[in-house]
Coordinates of C-alpha atoms in Angstrom, one line a residue:
X29 CA 146.7 107.7 127.8
X30 CA 145.1 107.0 124.4
X31 CA 146.1 105.0 121.3
X32 CA 145.1 105.0 117.6
X33 CA 141.5 103.8 118.4
X34 CA 140.5 107.3 119.5
X35 CA 138.1 108.7 116.9
X36 CA 136.7 105.3 115.8
X37 CA 133.0 104.8 115.7
X38 CA 132.9 101.2 116.9
X39 CA 131.8 100.9 120.5
X40 CA 134.1 97.9 120.9
X41 CA 137.2 99.8 119.6
X42 CA 136.3 102.8 121.7
X43 CA 136.3 100.5 124.8
X44 CA 140.0 100.0 124.2
X45 CA 141.0 103.5 123.2
X46 CA 142.5 104.2 126.7
X47 CA 144.4 100.9 127.0
X48 CA 148.2 101.2 127.5
X49 CA 148.4 98.9 124.5
X50 CA 149.1 100.9 121.4
X51 CA 146.2 99.6 119.4
X52 CA 145.6 100.4 115.7
X53 CA 142.4 99.7 113.8
X54 CA 142.7 97.4 110.8
X55 CA 144.0 99.4 107.9
X56 CA 146.9 100.5 105.8
X57 CA 148.7 102.4 108.5
X58 CA 149.0 99.4 110.8
X59 CA 149.9 96.9 108.0
X60 CA 152.6 99.2 106.7
X61 CA 154.0 99.7 110.1
X62 CA 154.4 95.9 110.5
X63 CA 156.2 95.6 107.2
X64 CA 158.5 98.6 107.7
X65 CA 159.4 97.5 111.3
X66 CA 159.4 93.8 110.4
X67 CA 157.2 92.9 113.4
X68 CA 154.5 90.3 113.7
X69 CA 150.9 91.5 114.0
X70 CA 149.0 90.8 117.2
X71 CA 145.3 90.7 116.1
X72 CA 142.5 90.7 118.6
X73 CA 138.9 90.3 117.4
X74 CA 135.8 90.7 119.5
X75 CA 132.7 92.8 120.1
X76 CA 131.5 95.2 122.7
X77 CA 129.0 93.0 124.5
X78 CA 131.3 89.9 124.7
X79 CA 131.8 88.8 128.3
X80 CA 135.2 87.1 127.8
X81 CA 136.4 90.0 125.7
X82 CA 135.8 92.2 128.8
X83 CA 137.7 89.8 131.0
X84 CA 140.7 89.6 128.7
X85 CA 140.7 93.4 128.4
X86 CA 140.6 93.9 132.1
X87 CA 143.2 91.3 132.9
X88 CA 145.6 91.7 130.1
X89 CA 145.2 94.8 128.0
X90 CA 145.2 97.1 131.0
X91 CA 148.3 95.3 132.3
X92 CA 151.4 97.5 131.9
X93 CA 153.9 94.6 131.5
X94 CA 151.8 93.0 128.7
X95 CA 151.3 96.4 127.1
X96 CA 155.1 96.9 127.1
X97 CA 155.7 93.5 125.4
X98 CA 153.1 94.2 122.8
X99 CA 154.3 97.8 122.1
X100 CA 157.9 96.8 121.8
X101 CA 157.7 93.7 119.7
X102 CA 154.4 93.7 117.9
X103 CA 151.9 95.8 115.9
X104 CA 148.6 95.4 117.8
X105 CA 145.4 95.6 115.8
X106 CA 141.8 95.6 117.2
X107 CA 138.9 94.5 115.1
X108 CA 135.2 94.7 115.8
X109 CA 133.9 91.4 114.3
X110 CA 130.4 92.9 113.8
X111 CA 131.9 95.8 111.7
X112 CA 134.3 93.6 109.8
X113 CA 132.8 90.2 109.2
X114 CA 135.3 89.6 106.4
X115 CA 138.3 89.8 108.7
X116 CA 136.5 87.8 111.4
X117 CA 135.5 85.1 108.9
X118 CA 139.0 84.7 107.5
X119 CA 140.8 84.6 110.9
X120 CA 138.1 82.6 112.7
X121 CA 138.7 79.9 110.0
X122 CA 142.4 80.1 111.0
X123 CA 141.6 79.7 114.7
X124 CA 139.4 76.7 114.0
X125 CA 142.0 75.1 111.7
X126 CA 144.8 75.6 114.3
X127 CA 142.9 74.7 117.4
X128 CA 139.8 72.8 116.4
X129 CA 137.5 75.4 117.9
X130 CA 136.8 79.1 117.9
X131 CA 135.1 81.9 119.7
X132 CA 135.6 85.5 120.9
X133 CA 137.8 87.0 121.8
X134 CA 139.8 85.6 118.9
X135 CA 143.5 86.1 119.4
X136 CA 145.9 85.7 116.5
X137 CA 149.5 86.3 115.4
X138 CA 150.1 87.3 111.7
X139 CA 153.0 88.0 109.5
X140 CA 153.2 91.6 108.1
X141 CA 151.7 90.0 104.9
X142 CA 148.6 89.0 107.0
X143 CA 149.4 85.3 107.1
X144 CA 148.2 83.8 110.4
X145 CA 150.6 81.4 112.2
X146 CA 149.2 81.1 115.7
X147 CA 145.7 81.4 117.1
X148 CA 143.5 81.0 120.1
X149 CA 140.7 82.6 122.0
X150 CA 141.0 83.8 125.6
X151 CA 144.4 83.8 127.2
X152 CA 144.8 84.7 130.9
X153 CA 147.6 87.2 131.7
X154 CA 149.8 84.4 133.2
X155 CA 149.7 80.6 132.8
X156 CA 147.1 79.0 135.0
X157 CA 144.8 76.0 135.0
X158 CA 146.4 74.5 131.9
X159 CA 146.0 77.7 130.0
X160 CA 149.0 79.5 128.5
X161 CA 149.5 83.0 129.9
X162 CA 149.6 85.9 127.4
X163 CA 152.9 87.1 128.9
X164 CA 154.6 83.8 128.3
X165 CA 153.0 83.5 124.8
X166 CA 154.2 87.0 123.8
X167 CA 157.7 86.3 124.9
X168 CA 157.9 82.9 123.2
X169 CA 156.6 84.3 119.9
X170 CA 158.9 87.3 120.1
X171 CA 161.9 85.0 120.5
X172 CA 160.8 82.6 117.8
X173 CA 160.2 85.4 115.4
X174 CA 163.8 86.5 115.8
X175 CA 165.4 83.0 115.9
X176 CA 163.4 80.6 113.7
X177 CA 160.8 82.5 111.7
X178 CA 160.5 79.7 109.1
X179 CA 159.4 77.1 111.6
X180 CA 157.1 79.6 113.4
X181 CA 155.2 80.5 110.3
X182 CA 154.9 77.1 108.8
X183 CA 151.3 76.5 110.0
X184 CA 150.3 79.7 108.2
X185 CA 151.5 78.3 104.9
X186 CA 149.6 75.1 105.4
X187 CA 146.5 77.1 106.3
X188 CA 146.9 79.1 103.0
X189 CA 147.1 75.8 101.0
X190 CA 143.9 74.7 102.7
X191 CA 142.1 77.9 101.8
X192 CA 143.1 77.7 98.2
X193 CA 142.0 74.1 97.5
X194 CA 139.6 73.6 94.6
X195 CA 136.0 73.5 95.6
X196 CA 134.0 70.3 94.9
X197 CA 132.4 69.9 91.5
X198 CA 129.0 71.5 91.3
X199 CA 125.9 69.4 91.0
X200 CA 122.1 69.8 91.0
X201 CA 120.7 69.3 94.5
X202 CA 118.8 66.1 95.2
X203 CA 115.7 66.1 97.3
X204 CA 117.2 63.3 99.5
X205 CA 119.3 66.0 101.2
X206 CA 116.1 67.2 102.9
X207 CA 115.5 63.7 104.4
X208 CA 119.2 63.3 105.3
X209 CA 119.2 66.6 107.1
X210 CA 116.1 65.7 109.1
X211 CA 117.7 62.3 110.0
X212 CA 120.8 64.1 111.2
X213 CA 118.8 66.4 113.5
X214 CA 116.9 63.4 114.8
X215 CA 120.2 61.6 115.8
X216 CA 121.4 64.6 117.8
X217 CA 118.0 65.7 119.2
X218 CA 117.7 65.9 123.0
X219 CA 114.4 64.2 123.7
X220 CA 114.4 65.4 127.4
X221 CA 115.2 69.0 127.0
X222 CA 114.8 69.8 123.3
X223 CA 117.5 71.3 121.2
X224 CA 120.3 69.4 119.6
X225 CA 123.6 68.0 120.9
X226 CA 125.1 68.7 124.3
X227 CA 125.8 72.0 126.2
X228 CA 126.5 74.7 125.3
X229 CA 123.3 74.9 123.2
X230 CA 122.5 77.7 120.8
X231 CA 118.9 78.5 119.8
X232 CA 119.5 78.4 116.0
X233 CA 116.2 79.8 115.0
X234 CA 116.8 79.1 111.3
X235 CA 117.3 75.4 112.0
X236 CA 114.0 75.3 113.8
X237 CA 112.4 77.3 111.0
X238 CA 113.5 74.6 108.5
X239 CA 112.2 71.7 110.7
X240 CA 108.8 73.5 111.1
X241 CA 108.5 74.1 107.4
X242 CA 109.6 70.6 106.5
X243 CA 107.2 69.1 109.0
X244 CA 104.4 71.2 107.5
X245 CA 105.1 70.5 103.9
X246 CA 106.1 66.9 104.2
X247 CA 103.6 66.1 106.9
X248 CA 106.4 64.8 109.2
X249 CA 105.1 64.9 112.8
X250 CA 108.6 64.0 114.2
X251 CA 110.2 67.1 112.6
X252 CA 107.4 69.3 114.0
X253 CA 107.7 67.7 117.4
X254 CA 111.4 68.4 117.6
X255 CA 110.9 72.0 116.7
X256 CA 107.9 72.5 119.0
X257 CA 109.6 70.9 122.0
X258 CA 112.6 73.1 121.5
X259 CA 110.6 76.3 121.1
X260 CA 108.6 75.6 124.3
X261 CA 111.8 74.6 126.2
X262 CA 113.5 77.8 125.0
X263 CA 110.6 79.8 126.4
X264 CA 110.5 77.9 129.7
X265 CA 114.2 78.2 130.3
X266 CA 116.3 81.0 131.7
X267 CA 117.6 81.7 128.2
X268 CA 114.3 83.6 127.7
X269 CA 114.1 86.8 129.8
X270 CA 110.7 86.3 131.6
X271 CA 110.9 89.8 133.1
X272 CA 112.0 91.9 130.1
X273 CA 111.4 89.6 127.1
X274 CA 113.8 88.5 124.4
X275 CA 116.4 85.7 124.3
X276 CA 120.0 85.5 125.4
X277 CA 122.7 84.2 123.1
X278 CA 123.0 80.6 124.2
X279 CA 122.6 78.2 127.1
X280 CA 125.5 76.9 129.2
X281 CA 123.5 73.7 130.0
X282 CA 121.3 71.1 128.3
X283 CA 118.0 72.5 129.7
X284 CA 118.3 76.0 128.4
X285 CA 118.4 77.0 132.0
X286 CA 121.4 79.3 132.6
X287 CA 122.3 81.4 129.6
X288 CA 125.3 83.3 128.4
X289 CA 123.5 86.6 129.0
X290 CA 124.3 88.9 126.1
X291 CA 121.3 89.5 123.8
X292 CA 121.9 89.8 120.1
X293 CA 119.6 91.4 117.6
X294 CA 120.0 88.6 115.1
X295 CA 119.1 85.8 117.6
X296 CA 115.9 87.5 118.5
X297 CA 115.0 88.2 114.9
X298 CA 115.6 84.5 113.8
X299 CA 113.7 83.2 116.8
X300 CA 110.8 85.5 116.0
X301 CA 110.6 84.0 112.5
X302 CA 110.5 80.5 114.0
X303 CA 107.8 81.3 116.6
X304 CA 105.7 83.1 113.9
X305 CA 106.0 80.0 111.7
X306 CA 105.1 77.7 114.6
X307 CA 102.0 79.8 115.3
X308 CA 101.0 79.8 111.6
X309 CA 101.2 76.0 111.5
X310 CA 99.6 75.1 114.9
X311 CA 97.6 78.1 115.9
X312 CA 99.0 77.7 119.5
X313 CA 98.8 81.2 121.0
X314 CA 102.0 80.6 123.1
X315 CA 104.1 80.9 120.0
X316 CA 102.6 84.2 118.9
X317 CA 102.9 85.5 122.5
X318 CA 106.6 84.8 122.6
X319 CA 107.1 86.5 119.3
X320 CA 105.2 89.6 120.4
X321 CA 107.0 89.7 123.8
X322 CA 110.3 89.5 122.0
X323 CA 109.3 92.3 119.7
X324 CA 108.3 94.3 122.7
X325 CA 111.7 93.8 124.3
X326 CA 113.4 95.0 121.1
X327 CA 111.1 98.1 120.9
X328 CA 111.9 99.0 124.5
X329 CA 115.6 98.3 124.7
X330 CA 117.2 98.0 121.3
X331 CA 115.3 100.5 119.1
X332 CA 116.4 104.0 118.1
X333 CA 114.2 107.0 117.4
X334 CA 115.4 106.8 113.8
X335 CA 113.5 103.5 113.3
X336 CA 116.6 101.3 113.2
X337 CA 117.7 98.8 115.9
X338 CA 121.0 98.5 117.7
X339 CA 123.1 95.4 117.5
X340 CA 123.5 93.9 121.0
X341 CA 123.1 94.2 124.7
X342 CA 125.8 93.3 127.2
X343 CA 126.0 90.3 129.4
X344 CA 127.7 92.2 132.2
X345 CA 126.4 94.8 134.7
X346 CA 128.6 96.3 137.4
X347 CA 131.4 94.0 136.2
X348 CA 129.5 90.8 136.8
X349 CA 128.0 88.5 134.2
X350 CA 124.2 88.0 134.6
X351 CA 123.8 90.1 137.7
X352 CA 121.2 92.3 135.9
X353 CA 118.9 89.3 135.5
X354 CA 119.4 87.5 138.8
X355 CA 116.9 88.0 141.7
X356 CA 116.5 87.0 145.3
X357 CA 113.1 86.0 146.8
X358 CA 113.0 89.0 149.1
X359 CA 113.4 91.4 146.2
X360 CA 110.4 90.0 144.5
X361 CA 108.4 90.1 147.8
X362 CA 109.3 93.7 148.3
X363 CA 108.1 94.6 144.8
X364 CA 104.9 92.5 144.5
X365 CA 103.9 92.0 148.1
X366 CA 103.7 88.8 150.2
X367 CA 100.9 87.0 148.4
X368 CA 101.8 87.7 144.8
X369 CA 105.5 87.6 145.4
X370 CA 105.3 84.2 147.1
X371 CA 103.3 82.8 144.2
X372 CA 105.7 84.4 141.6
X373 CA 108.8 83.0 143.3
X374 CA 107.3 79.5 143.4
X375 CA 106.3 79.6 139.7
X376 CA 109.5 81.1 138.4
X377 CA 112.0 79.1 140.6
X378 CA 113.3 82.0 142.6
X379 CA 114.5 80.4 145.8
X380 CA 116.8 81.1 148.8
X381 CA 119.4 78.6 147.5
X382 CA 119.3 80.1 144.1
X383 CA 120.3 78.5 140.8
X384 CA 123.0 81.0 139.8
X385 CA 125.7 82.0 142.2
X386 CA 123.3 82.2 145.1
X387 CA 120.8 84.2 143.1
X388 CA 118.0 82.9 140.8
X389 CA 117.4 83.2 137.1
X390 CA 113.6 83.2 136.6
X391 CA 112.5 80.1 134.6
X392 CA 109.4 77.9 134.1
X393 CA 111.3 74.6 133.8
X394 CA 109.4 72.9 136.7
X395 CA 106.1 74.8 136.6
X396 CA 102.9 74.8 134.5
X397 CA 102.8 77.7 132.0
X398 CA 101.2 80.5 133.9
X399 CA 99.3 82.2 131.1
X400 CA 98.2 85.7 132.1
X401 CA 98.4 84.9 135.8
X402 CA 101.3 87.3 136.5
X403 CA 100.8 89.7 133.6
X404 CA 100.1 92.6 136.0
X405 CA 103.3 91.8 138.0
X406 CA 105.8 91.9 135.2
X407 CA 105.9 95.7 134.6
X408 CA 106.7 96.4 138.3
X409 CA 109.5 93.8 138.3
X410 CA 110.8 95.2 135.1
X411 CA 110.9 98.7 136.5
X412 CA 112.6 97.5 139.6
X413 CA 115.3 95.7 137.6
X414 CA 115.9 98.8 135.4
X415 CA 116.3 101.0 138.5
X416 CA 118.7 98.5 140.1
X417 CA 121.3 98.3 137.3
X418 CA 121.7 99.1 133.6
X419 CA 123.3 97.2 130.7
X420 CA 125.6 98.6 128.1
X421 CA 124.3 98.3 124.6
X422 CA 126.3 98.4 121.4
X423 CA 124.5 101.2 119.6
X424 CA 125.8 100.7 116.1
X425 CA 123.3 99.8 113.4
X426 CA 124.2 96.8 111.3
X427 CA 122.3 96.7 108.0
X428 CA 122.2 92.9 107.7
X429 CA 120.9 92.3 111.2
X430 CA 118.2 95.0 110.7
X431 CA 117.3 93.3 107.5
X432 CA 116.6 90.1 109.4
X433 CA 114.4 91.9 111.9
X434 CA 112.6 93.6 109.0
X435 CA 111.6 90.1 107.8
X436 CA 110.7 89.0 111.3
X437 CA 108.4 92.0 112.0
X438 CA 106.8 91.5 108.6
X439 CA 105.9 87.9 109.6
X440 CA 104.7 89.0 113.0
X441 CA 102.4 91.5 111.3
X442 CA 101.0 88.7 109.2
X443 CA 100.2 86.4 112.1
X444 CA 99.0 89.0 114.6
X445 CA 97.3 91.6 112.4
X446 CA 98.9 94.4 114.4
X447 CA 100.1 97.2 112.2
X448 CA 102.7 98.4 114.7
X449 CA 104.9 95.5 113.4
X450 CA 104.4 96.4 109.7
X451 CA 105.1 100.0 110.4
X452 CA 108.3 99.1 112.3
X453 CA 109.5 97.0 109.4
X454 CA 108.9 99.9 107.1
X455 CA 110.7 102.2 109.5
X456 CA 113.8 100.0 109.4
X457 CA 113.9 100.1 105.6
X458 CA 113.3 103.9 105.6
X459 CA 116.4 104.3 107.8
X460 CA 118.6 101.9 105.9
X461 CA 117.7 103.3 102.5
X462 CA 118.3 106.8 103.7
X463 CA 121.5 106.3 105.7
X464 CA 123.0 103.1 104.4
X465 CA 121.9 103.0 100.8
X466 CA 123.2 104.8 97.8
X467 CA 122.1 103.9 94.2
X468 CA 121.6 100.2 95.0
X469 CA 124.7 99.8 97.3
X470 CA 124.7 99.4 101.0
X471 CA 127.0 100.4 103.9
X472 CA 127.4 97.7 106.5
X473 CA 127.2 99.9 109.6
X474 CA 126.2 103.2 111.0
X475 CA 126.3 105.1 114.3
X476 CA 124.6 108.3 115.2
X477 CA 123.1 108.4 111.7
X478 CA 126.5 108.3 109.9
X479 CA 127.2 105.3 107.7
X480 CA 130.6 103.6 107.6
X481 CA 132.2 100.9 105.5
X482 CA 131.2 98.9 102.5
X483 CA 128.4 96.5 102.6
X484 CA 129.1 92.7 102.8
X485 CA 127.2 89.9 101.3
X486 CA 125.2 89.3 104.4
X487 CA 124.0 92.9 104.4
X488 CA 122.6 92.6 100.9
X489 CA 121.2 89.1 101.4
X490 CA 119.6 89.8 104.7
X491 CA 118.1 93.1 103.6
X492 CA 116.8 91.4 100.4
X493 CA 115.2 88.8 102.7
X494 CA 113.6 91.5 104.7
X495 CA 112.3 93.4 101.7
X496 CA 110.8 90.2 100.2
X497 CA 109.1 89.5 103.5
X498 CA 107.8 93.1 103.6
X499 CA 106.5 92.7 100.1
X500 CA 104.7 89.5 100.9
X501 CA 103.1 91.2 104.0
X502 CA 101.9 94.3 102.1
X503 CA 102.0 93.3 98.5
X504 CA 103.4 96.8 97.7
X505 CA 105.5 96.4 94.5
X506 CA 108.2 98.9 95.6
X507 CA 109.5 96.4 98.1
X508 CA 109.8 93.7 95.6
X509 CA 111.5 96.0 93.2
X510 CA 114.0 97.1 95.8
X511 CA 114.7 93.5 96.8
X512 CA 115.6 92.8 93.1
X513 CA 117.9 95.8 93.0
X514 CA 119.9 94.5 96.0
X515 CA 120.1 91.0 94.4
X516 CA 121.2 92.4 91.1
X517 CA 124.0 94.2 93.0
X518 CA 125.0 90.9 94.5
X519 CA 125.2 89.3 91.1
X520 CA 127.3 92.2 89.8
X521 CA 129.7 92.8 92.7
X522 CA 130.0 89.5 94.7
X523 CA 129.9 86.7 92.2
X524 CA 132.7 84.2 92.2
X525 CA 133.2 82.8 88.6
X526 CA 133.9 79.4 90.1
X527 CA 130.5 79.4 92.0
X528 CA 128.7 81.2 94.8
X529 CA 129.3 84.6 96.2
X530 CA 132.3 86.2 97.9
X531 CA 131.8 87.8 101.3
X532 CA 133.2 91.1 100.1
X533 CA 132.4 93.2 97.0
X534 CA 134.9 93.8 94.1
X535 CA 136.0 97.2 95.5
X536 CA 136.9 95.9 99.0
X537 CA 140.4 96.3 100.3
X538 CA 142.3 93.1 99.7
X539 CA 142.9 90.6 102.5
X540 CA 145.0 87.4 102.5
X541 CA 142.3 85.9 100.3
X542 CA 138.8 87.0 99.3
X543 CA 136.7 85.2 101.9
X544 CA 133.6 83.2 101.0
X545 CA 131.3 81.8 103.8
X546 CA 128.9 79.0 102.9
X547 CA 127.8 77.1 106.0
X548 CA 125.2 78.6 108.4
X549 CA 126.4 79.3 111.9
X550 CA 124.6 81.3 114.6
X551 CA 123.7 83.5 111.6
X552 CA 122.8 82.2 108.2
X553 CA 125.5 82.6 105.7
X554 CA 125.1 85.1 102.9
X555 CA 125.4 82.3 100.4
X556 CA 122.5 80.2 101.7
X557 CA 120.3 83.3 102.3
X558 CA 120.9 84.3 98.7
X559 CA 119.9 80.8 97.5
X560 CA 116.6 81.3 99.4
X561 CA 116.2 84.8 98.1
X562 CA 116.8 83.8 94.5
X563 CA 114.3 80.9 94.7
X564 CA 111.7 83.3 96.1
X565 CA 112.4 85.8 93.4
X566 CA 112.1 83.2 90.7
X567 CA 108.7 82.2 92.0
X568 CA 107.4 85.7 92.6
X569 CA 108.5 87.2 89.3
X570 CA 108.7 84.1 87.0
X571 CA 111.7 85.8 85.4
X572 CA 114.4 83.6 83.7
X573 CA 117.2 85.7 85.2
X574 CA 116.3 84.8 88.7
X575 CA 115.6 81.2 87.8
X576 CA 119.0 80.7 86.3
X577 CA 120.7 82.5 89.2
X578 CA 118.8 80.3 91.6
X579 CA 119.8 77.1 89.8
X580 CA 123.4 78.1 89.7
X581 CA 123.5 79.0 93.4
X582 CA 121.8 75.7 94.4
X583 CA 124.2 73.7 92.3
X584 CA 127.2 75.5 94.0
X585 CA 125.9 74.8 97.5
X586 CA 124.6 71.3 96.9
X587 CA 127.9 69.3 97.1
X588 CA 128.9 71.4 100.2
X589 CA 125.7 70.6 102.0
X590 CA 125.8 67.0 101.0
X591 CA 128.5 66.1 103.6
X592 CA 126.6 67.7 106.5
X593 CA 123.1 69.0 105.7
X594 CA 122.3 70.3 109.2
X595 CA 125.1 72.9 108.7
X596 CA 123.0 74.4 105.9
X597 CA 119.4 74.8 107.1
X598 CA 118.7 77.9 105.0
X599 CA 119.9 76.1 101.9
X600 CA 117.5 73.3 102.9
X601 CA 114.7 75.9 103.2
X602 CA 115.5 76.9 99.6
X603 CA 115.6 73.3 98.5
X604 CA 112.3 72.7 100.1
X605 CA 110.8 75.7 98.3
X606 CA 112.0 74.1 95.1
X607 CA 110.8 70.6 95.9
X608 CA 107.4 71.4 97.2
X609 CA 105.8 74.3 95.2
X610 CA 104.2 77.0 97.3
X611 CA 100.5 77.8 97.0
X612 CA 100.0 80.2 94.1
X613 CA 97.3 82.8 94.6
X614 CA 96.2 85.4 92.0
X615 CA 93.8 88.1 93.3
X616 CA 91.8 90.1 90.8
X617 CA 90.5 93.3 92.5
X618 CA 87.0 94.5 91.7
X619 CA 86.8 98.0 90.0
X620 CA 87.7 100.7 92.5
X621 CA 88.5 98.3 95.3
X622 CA 91.7 99.0 97.3
X623 CA 93.8 96.3 98.9
X624 CA 92.8 95.5 102.5
X625 CA 94.3 97.5 105.4
X626 CA 95.0 94.3 107.4
X627 CA 97.4 91.6 106.3
X628 CA 96.2 89.3 103.5
X629 CA 95.0 85.9 104.9
X630 CA 97.5 83.9 103.0
X631 CA 100.1 81.3 104.1
X632 CA 103.5 82.8 105.0
X633 CA 105.2 81.2 101.9
X634 CA 102.4 81.7 99.4
X635 CA 103.3 83.2 96.0
X636 CA 100.8 86.0 95.5
X637 CA 100.0 88.2 92.4
X638 CA 97.6 91.1 92.7
X639 CA 95.8 92.2 89.5
X640 CA 94.1 95.6 89.5
X641 CA 92.3 94.7 86.3
X642 CA 91.0 91.4 85.0
X643 CA 92.8 89.6 82.1
X644 CA 91.7 86.8 79.7
X645 CA 93.3 84.3 82.0
X646 CA 92.0 85.8 85.2
X647 CA 88.5 87.3 84.7
X648 CA 86.3 88.7 87.4
X649 CA 83.4 86.7 88.6
X650 CA 80.3 88.9 89.0
X651 CA 82.3 92.1 89.2
X652 CA 83.5 91.1 92.6
X653 CA 87.1 90.6 93.8
X654 CA 88.1 87.1 92.7
X655 CA 90.6 84.6 94.1
X656 CA 92.4 82.0 91.9
X657 CA 94.2 79.5 94.1
X658 CA 96.5 76.6 93.0
X659 CA 98.2 74.1 95.4
X660 CA 99.4 70.6 95.4
X661 CA 99.7 70.6 91.6
X662 CA 96.0 71.5 91.1
X663 CA 93.8 74.6 90.9
X664 CA 90.6 75.3 92.8
X665 CA 87.6 76.9 91.2
X666 CA 87.8 80.7 91.3
X667 CA 85.9 82.2 94.3
X668 CA 85.0 85.4 96.0
X669 CA 86.8 84.6 99.3
X670 CA 90.2 83.1 100.0
X671 CA 89.5 79.4 100.8
X672 CA 91.5 79.3 104.0

């Protein structure tokens, strides 16, 4: 048995192609069918590495009675939230408005006109434990649709009014937002375990990046301490994969001990940025080690021969969440031998009692950091684990997430000096520009080298971020030029005349409304990332176009961030770049001298100009390469070596 998902490219949709539910992909055919047959739409949004999506699929979407109810009374649509962030954004907002929370799978009921009127996340097949069963829910909505449609759909009309409210008046941002944001983080900071708030805890690499940058620029030891404690605890906990490298999506507990085990490309890219920044500030080798190990994981398990990286790795193996990562003491002893195995088990909390369903998730929460003590053991355990089970990976390439990684690899090249990271960042852009790019536009996703779908705001914003980072790492003008091309496209195709940028370009198929994300979540929003990009471009180019665009974007975001600054960490990064000018460095190359092969020894956020010939304002001293450095509102005397 197959349905209308056969022939799709999304791994998530293909996972449901043989369900007895007559699924359609989002599109004209399904929407027209709902209108012609006057049926409500059953909309299910998820992604291929989502554990609870798998559970609901297994329990409900393979159930013949549930399939019968759906096929008779509804038009059923499946959406991959990674392929269609516009649909996900709009209907996640509905789920949060109706229920006060959200998550995946996201389950919604819509009118044929796409208006949501009921939403939730996971539903079991039958009612249990206080949860409404999907069978009962489908029957109730079928009956209400026939008997009292006006009352059934009233919440949708209220939601639409909420979406179309006037935005707050724009205003220039005040620097006090920086201090207010840090004060909010301090109030929710977990002094015992690091991180913020209670469980579940998400790593939020961009929040840590702001706290590190603020602590550095404002000389605030408390901000630095919060970020550093969290970065070390993330590494010590089971949320970090001590055998294979890389971070899982979030922790189910305060201590970052037991994770939700799926691994996302964007989490690892954002955390690499934070660890690189922490190393650049402190010089502590642990931070660089974690960043390089995370990159090593991505190279081994999420890279493609084309140079791009896939989107995610599953939480489940053999139908069980986390089983891939869990170990018993005797397994370690069999691989490493009695002496090394006993020491490894003691260090990494691998016990007979276990810490996860009778098994153990390796962690360093109660041990001194081992340094290189077990470096020779890790490859053998990694090979054993690979041979024991395998994980599904979602092998589609998302332009935006690869753009974030391009930036992270560029930073890692700068703090490590290892050209493999620079070359990998270049390889990502080579792939994206060849497969996803066309005359300044981007496609959001590709699979097997074939691009699909229009690009969304986050694709342009994240790729521009990556290109600016690659430019700052190499000082090759082409990357700066290409970043400007993408940002011009954003100004042309995504601008909302009332302020900010829409999530979709002008030529996108219309939804209920044209969505616009502003706050940062697990991912930065396209709007906050564009604010940071525009600030960086205005500093790097000193062009009025970018300065005006940056000021307009900051004025749009400022009143939104004012009510809850910690929801806008990337906006705060942009504001910090405005408030505390970066070091400005002009390098005049001596005649015939080529740029260095290793990374330039400059701060990560320095504004650098390379002159191949001297000018009246920047002459050479003694025919040798000359550095002009200005910081803290004053300029140092020109010199022949960068005064690090």
